[in-house]
Short mmCIF file of C-alpha atoms in Angstrom, two decimals:
data_model
loop_
_atom_site.label_atom_id
_atom_site.label_comp_id
_atom_site.label_asym_id
_atom_site.label_seq_id
_atom_site.Cartn_x
_atom_site.Cartn_y
_atom_site.Cartn_z
CA UNK W 1 180.96 118.03 -40.61
CA UNK W 2 183.89 120.45 -40.33
CA UNK W 3 181.98 123.04 -42.36
CA UNK W 4 179.02 122.87 -39.97
CA UNK W 5 181.34 123.35 -36.99
CA UNK W 6 183.02 126.33 -38.70
CA UNK W 7 179.67 127.99 -39.34
CA UNK W 8 178.42 127.36 -35.80
CA UNK W 9 181.55 128.93 -34.37
CA UNK W 10 181.10 131.94 -36.64
CA UNK W 11 177.49 132.34 -35.49
CA UNK W 12 178.53 132.00 -31.85
CA UNK W 13 181.17 134.71 -32.23
CA UNK W 14 178.75 137.02 -34.03
CA UNK W 15 176.20 136.43 -31.26
CA UNK W 16 178.80 137.23 -28.59
CA UNK W 17 179.86 140.37 -30.42
CA UNK W 18 176.23 141.49 -30.79
CA UNK W 19 175.61 140.92 -27.09
CA UNK W 20 178.71 142.92 -26.21
CA UNK W 21 177.66 145.82 -28.45
CA UNK W 22 174.15 145.87 -26.98
CA UNK W 23 175.49 145.81 -23.43
CA UNK W 24 177.87 148.66 -24.28
CA UNK W 25 175.05 150.69 -25.85
CA UNK W 26 172.80 150.19 -22.82
CA UNK W 27 175.63 151.15 -20.46
CA UNK W 28 176.43 154.33 -22.40
CA UNK W 29 172.72 155.24 -22.54
CA UNK W 30 172.34 154.79 -18.76
CA UNK W 31 175.45 156.90 -18.11
CA UNK W 32 174.19 159.70 -20.37
CA UNK W 33 170.74 159.66 -18.74
CA UNK W 34 172.30 159.75 -15.27
CA UNK W 35 174.56 162.73 -15.95
CA UNK W 36 171.75 164.62 -17.74
CA UNK W 37 168.86 163.96 -15.34
CA UNK W 38 170.30 163.48 -11.85
CA UNK W 39 172.10 166.84 -11.31
CA UNK W 40 169.07 169.01 -12.28
CA UNK W 41 166.71 166.87 -10.17
CA UNK W 42 168.91 166.40 -7.09
CA UNK W 43 170.97 169.41 -6.04
CA UNK W 44 174.25 168.78 -4.24
CA UNK W 45 176.10 171.30 -2.15
CA UNK W 46 179.71 170.67 -3.14
CA UNK W 47 181.06 172.27 0.05
CA UNK W 48 178.58 170.83 2.57
CA UNK W 49 180.00 169.11 5.65
CA UNK W 50 178.17 166.61 7.89
CA UNK W 51 180.71 164.95 10.15
CA UNK W 52 178.00 162.90 11.87
CA UNK W 53 177.58 160.94 8.60
CA UNK W 54 181.29 160.66 7.91
CA UNK W 55 182.48 157.53 6.03
CA UNK W 56 179.30 155.51 6.36
CA UNK W 57 179.47 152.22 4.41
CA UNK W 58 177.05 151.51 1.52
CA UNK W 59 173.44 151.19 2.67
CA UNK W 60 169.90 151.76 1.38
CA UNK W 61 170.11 155.40 2.38
CA UNK W 62 173.52 155.84 0.74
CA UNK W 63 174.07 153.12 -1.92
CA UNK W 64 177.71 154.18 -2.44
CA UNK W 65 178.26 155.20 1.18
CA UNK W 66 179.49 158.65 2.23
CA UNK W 67 182.84 160.38 1.90
CA UNK W 68 185.20 161.73 4.55
CA UNK W 69 183.01 164.80 5.26
CA UNK W 70 179.62 163.06 5.15
CA UNK W 71 178.49 163.80 1.58
CA UNK W 72 176.54 161.18 -0.37
CA UNK W 73 179.07 159.39 -2.55
CA UNK W 74 176.56 158.31 -5.22
CA UNK W 75 175.64 161.91 -5.99
CA UNK W 76 179.27 162.96 -5.87
CA UNK W 77 180.15 160.22 -8.36
CA UNK W 78 177.37 161.27 -10.74
CA UNK W 79 178.46 164.90 -10.55
CA UNK W 80 182.08 163.86 -11.02
CA UNK W 81 181.20 161.64 -13.97
CA UNK W 82 179.37 164.57 -15.57
CA UNK W 83 182.46 166.77 -15.30
CA UNK W 84 184.80 164.04 -16.56
CA UNK W 85 182.52 163.28 -19.52
CA UNK W 86 182.28 166.99 -20.36
CA UNK W 87 186.06 167.27 -20.36
CA UNK W 88 186.42 164.09 -22.41
CA UNK W 89 183.83 165.02 -25.05
CA UNK W 90 184.93 168.62 -25.57
CA UNK W 91 188.64 167.78 -25.53
CA UNK W 92 188.13 164.88 -27.96
CA UNK W 93 186.14 167.11 -30.32
CA UNK W 94 188.72 169.90 -30.29
CA UNK W 95 191.63 167.47 -30.67
CA UNK W 96 189.88 165.71 -33.56
CA UNK W 97 189.25 168.98 -35.39
CA UNK W 98 192.89 170.03 -34.99
CA UNK W 99 194.25 166.62 -35.94
CA UNK W 100 191.95 166.30 -38.95
CA UNK W 101 192.91 169.75 -40.25
CA UNK W 102 196.64 169.14 -39.79
CA UNK W 103 196.61 165.60 -41.17
CA UNK W 104 194.45 166.51 -44.17
CA UNK W 105 196.65 169.49 -45.00
CA UNK W 106 199.84 167.44 -44.75
CA UNK W 107 198.48 164.59 -46.86
CA UNK W 108 196.84 166.81 -49.49
CA UNK W 109 199.74 169.22 -49.98
CA UNK W 110 202.52 166.63 -49.79
CA UNK W 111 206.13 167.53 -50.52
CA UNK W 112 208.05 169.69 -48.10
CA UNK W 113 204.84 170.74 -46.29
CA UNK W 114 204.08 167.12 -45.45
CA UNK W 115 207.64 166.48 -44.27
CA UNK W 116 207.71 169.64 -42.14
CA UNK W 117 204.34 168.98 -40.52
CA UNK W 118 205.08 165.34 -39.75
CA UNK W 119 208.49 166.18 -38.27
CA UNK W 120 206.72 168.69 -35.99
CA UNK W 121 204.21 165.98 -35.03
CA UNK W 122 207.05 163.55 -34.28
CA UNK W 123 208.78 166.19 -32.13
CA UNK W 124 205.66 166.88 -30.09
CA UNK W 125 204.98 163.15 -29.76
CA UNK W 126 208.39 162.68 -28.14
CA UNK W 127 207.22 164.77 -25.16
CA UNK W 128 205.20 162.73 -22.63
CA UNK W 129 201.53 163.76 -22.77
CA UNK W 130 201.14 164.00 -19.02
CA UNK W 131 204.25 166.14 -18.60
CA UNK W 132 203.12 168.56 -21.33
CA UNK W 133 199.61 168.60 -19.86
CA UNK W 134 200.95 169.46 -16.41
CA UNK W 135 202.90 172.35 -17.89
CA UNK W 136 199.84 173.73 -19.70
CA UNK W 137 197.52 173.41 -16.70
CA UNK W 138 200.08 175.02 -14.38
CA UNK W 139 199.92 178.21 -16.47
CA UNK W 140 196.22 178.73 -15.64
CA UNK W 141 194.10 178.69 -12.54
CA UNK W 142 192.49 175.33 -11.67
CA UNK W 143 189.26 174.79 -13.59
CA UNK W 144 187.49 172.79 -16.28
CA UNK W 145 188.64 174.72 -19.33
CA UNK W 146 192.38 174.64 -18.63
CA UNK W 147 192.06 170.86 -18.36
CA UNK W 148 190.13 170.75 -21.65
CA UNK W 149 192.84 172.83 -23.37
CA UNK W 150 195.56 170.65 -21.89
CA UNK W 151 193.96 167.40 -23.07
CA UNK W 152 193.06 168.75 -26.51
CA UNK W 153 196.51 170.19 -27.20
CA UNK W 154 198.26 166.95 -26.26
CA UNK W 155 195.95 164.45 -28.00
CA UNK W 156 195.53 165.59 -31.61
CA UNK W 157 198.80 164.04 -32.78
CA UNK W 158 197.53 160.48 -33.27
CA UNK W 159 194.48 161.77 -35.16
CA UNK W 160 196.75 163.77 -37.48
CA UNK W 161 198.74 160.63 -38.32
CA UNK W 162 195.59 158.58 -38.96
CA UNK W 163 194.04 161.26 -41.18
CA UNK W 164 197.25 161.81 -43.13
CA UNK W 165 197.60 158.09 -43.84
CA UNK W 166 193.99 157.92 -45.00
CA UNK W 167 194.42 160.98 -47.23
CA UNK W 168 197.50 159.43 -48.86
CA UNK W 169 195.46 156.29 -49.50
CA UNK W 170 192.58 158.27 -50.99
CA UNK W 171 194.91 160.21 -53.29
CA UNK W 172 195.67 156.97 -55.11
CA UNK W 173 191.99 156.20 -55.80
CA UNK W 174 190.80 156.34 -59.44
CA UNK W 175 188.05 158.89 -58.79
CA UNK W 176 190.60 161.33 -57.33
CA UNK W 177 192.81 160.86 -60.41
CA UNK W 178 189.77 161.49 -62.58
CA UNK W 179 188.95 164.70 -60.71
CA UNK W 180 192.53 165.96 -61.08
CA UNK W 181 192.57 165.04 -64.78
CA UNK W 182 189.29 166.91 -65.21
CA UNK W 183 190.93 170.13 -64.03
CA UNK W 184 189.76 170.21 -60.39
CA UNK W 185 191.94 172.36 -58.17
CA UNK W 186 193.80 170.95 -55.17
CA UNK W 187 191.41 172.77 -52.82
CA UNK W 188 188.34 171.34 -54.56
CA UNK W 189 189.72 167.81 -54.52
CA UNK W 190 190.55 168.14 -50.83
CA UNK W 191 187.15 169.53 -49.82
CA UNK W 192 184.98 167.37 -52.09
CA UNK W 193 186.81 164.04 -51.98
CA UNK W 194 189.61 163.79 -49.41
CA UNK W 195 188.05 165.34 -46.29
CA UNK W 196 184.69 163.48 -46.60
CA UNK W 197 186.64 160.27 -47.08
CA UNK W 198 188.53 160.64 -43.80
CA UNK W 199 185.57 161.68 -41.64
CA UNK W 200 184.65 158.09 -40.59
CA UNK W 201 188.23 157.46 -39.42
CA UNK W 202 188.34 160.84 -37.67
CA UNK W 203 185.01 160.14 -35.97
CA UNK W 204 186.25 156.77 -34.74
CA UNK W 205 189.41 158.42 -33.41
CA UNK W 206 187.26 160.98 -31.57
CA UNK W 207 185.14 158.27 -29.93
CA UNK W 208 188.22 156.35 -28.82
CA UNK W 209 189.74 159.55 -27.48
CA UNK W 210 186.86 160.28 -25.06
CA UNK W 211 187.78 157.67 -22.40
CA UNK W 212 191.47 158.48 -22.87
CA UNK W 213 190.72 162.15 -22.19
CA UNK W 214 188.70 161.18 -19.11
CA UNK W 215 191.66 159.26 -17.73
CA UNK W 216 193.96 162.16 -18.52
CA UNK W 217 191.70 164.58 -16.64
CA UNK W 218 191.54 162.16 -13.71
CA UNK W 219 195.33 161.93 -13.63
CA UNK W 220 195.69 165.72 -13.55
CA UNK W 221 193.03 166.05 -10.83
CA UNK W 222 194.64 163.22 -8.85
CA UNK W 223 197.89 165.19 -8.90
CA UNK W 224 196.05 168.28 -7.66
CA UNK W 225 196.48 170.20 -10.93
CA UNK W 226 193.03 169.80 -12.46
CA UNK W 227 189.78 170.95 -10.92
CA UNK W 228 189.51 172.64 -7.50
CA UNK W 229 189.46 170.08 -4.70
CA UNK W 230 185.88 170.88 -3.64
CA UNK W 231 184.49 170.33 -7.17
CA UNK W 232 183.53 166.75 -7.89
CA UNK W 233 185.40 164.92 -10.62
CA UNK W 234 186.39 161.29 -10.72
CA UNK W 235 190.06 162.18 -10.30
CA UNK W 236 189.34 164.41 -7.31
CA UNK W 237 187.20 161.72 -5.68
CA UNK W 238 189.97 159.14 -5.98
CA UNK W 239 192.56 161.63 -4.76
CA UNK W 240 190.60 162.56 -1.63
CA UNK W 241 189.87 158.90 -0.86
CA UNK W 242 193.52 157.84 -0.52
CA UNK W 243 193.60 158.36 3.23
CA UNK W 244 190.31 156.51 3.69
CA UNK W 245 191.61 153.52 1.74
CA UNK W 246 194.65 153.25 4.02
CA UNK W 247 192.26 153.26 6.98
CA UNK W 248 190.30 150.32 5.53
CA UNK W 249 187.36 152.26 4.02
CA UNK W 250 187.23 150.88 0.48
CA UNK W 251 184.06 152.42 -0.94
CA UNK W 252 185.29 156.01 -1.50
CA UNK W 253 187.95 154.62 -3.87
CA UNK W 254 186.09 151.70 -5.44
CA UNK W 255 183.04 153.44 -6.88
CA UNK W 256 184.80 156.40 -8.56
CA UNK W 257 187.29 153.92 -9.99
CA UNK W 258 184.48 151.77 -11.39
CA UNK W 259 182.90 154.84 -12.98
CA UNK W 260 186.17 155.38 -14.81
CA UNK W 261 186.53 151.77 -15.94
CA UNK W 262 182.91 151.02 -16.96
CA UNK W 263 182.49 153.94 -19.44
CA UNK W 264 185.91 153.12 -20.90
CA UNK W 265 184.89 149.52 -21.61
CA UNK W 266 181.46 150.53 -22.93
CA UNK W 267 182.83 153.17 -25.31
CA UNK W 268 185.56 150.78 -26.45
CA UNK W 269 182.88 148.17 -27.24
CA UNK W 270 180.90 150.61 -29.39
CA UNK W 271 184.05 151.89 -31.09
CA UNK W 272 185.09 148.33 -31.91
CA UNK W 273 181.71 147.66 -33.53
CA UNK W 274 182.03 150.88 -35.53
CA UNK W 275 185.52 149.89 -36.67
CA UNK W 276 184.29 146.47 -37.79
CA UNK W 277 181.49 148.04 -39.82
CA UNK W 278 184.01 150.28 -41.55
CA UNK W 279 186.19 147.28 -42.41
CA UNK W 280 184.00 144.35 -43.62
CA UNK W 281 187.07 142.33 -44.58
CA UNK W 282 188.44 142.50 -41.06
CA UNK W 283 185.04 141.57 -39.62
CA UNK W 284 184.79 138.49 -41.89
CA UNK W 285 188.27 137.40 -40.81
CA UNK W 286 187.28 137.63 -37.15
CA UNK W 287 184.41 135.17 -37.67
CA UNK W 288 186.65 132.41 -39.06
#
């Protein structure tokens, strides 16, 4: 009887996990379709002002309501989500490439190179990401690409640690020992065996970094150091809605905030499923 109960619980957990993954996939697909299709089909004047429609609550005409200068908040949120996703994707890709190259080099070369690189990583990690990002953005004029550079430069450190640890693990595998014994050079072993072996971990790190980069961009924009104030991004929308929230108008803050939280949860759900597929032992333990 206990065995039947154990199996039923395992099936129930697998069913819940499958439902969560499907919901996450549908959410991500809807977000991608919205940011790809809505802006080309519905043009939005970022600097338009219509004070007669100022701060209208959600309705059929404006499902998310309007902002403090009368612009449709739904369109502004979609445009802002497109910018935040662009920053997150590009910054995560650049940071992953840098972190993978640094971590693979440190793990493959070993010795004093490994020690020097990892001490540099530890030193940079001791500086708060947001503080370093503010410094980098302040050097340039407000725009998308300074924010991308800021996020990428401050977020490759964790990927470098993950890749280095995986490279050190791969170096102890029998097939790597066989390649070295067969006369393969260090470069050949790194390119043919070590780097392909760390790509799944690096890809997972990149996926997990996308929502983190979106939040980082939103924090910079909220502080007034990211994108220009007239250009829609989720951080700018929340920043401009502070006064409205104090006046009792909740919708200009709620909907941009939800569009930050929902993609984060959806991407985290897909990344968790990917991680479980990479680690069958861990997945079997979770079903007990």
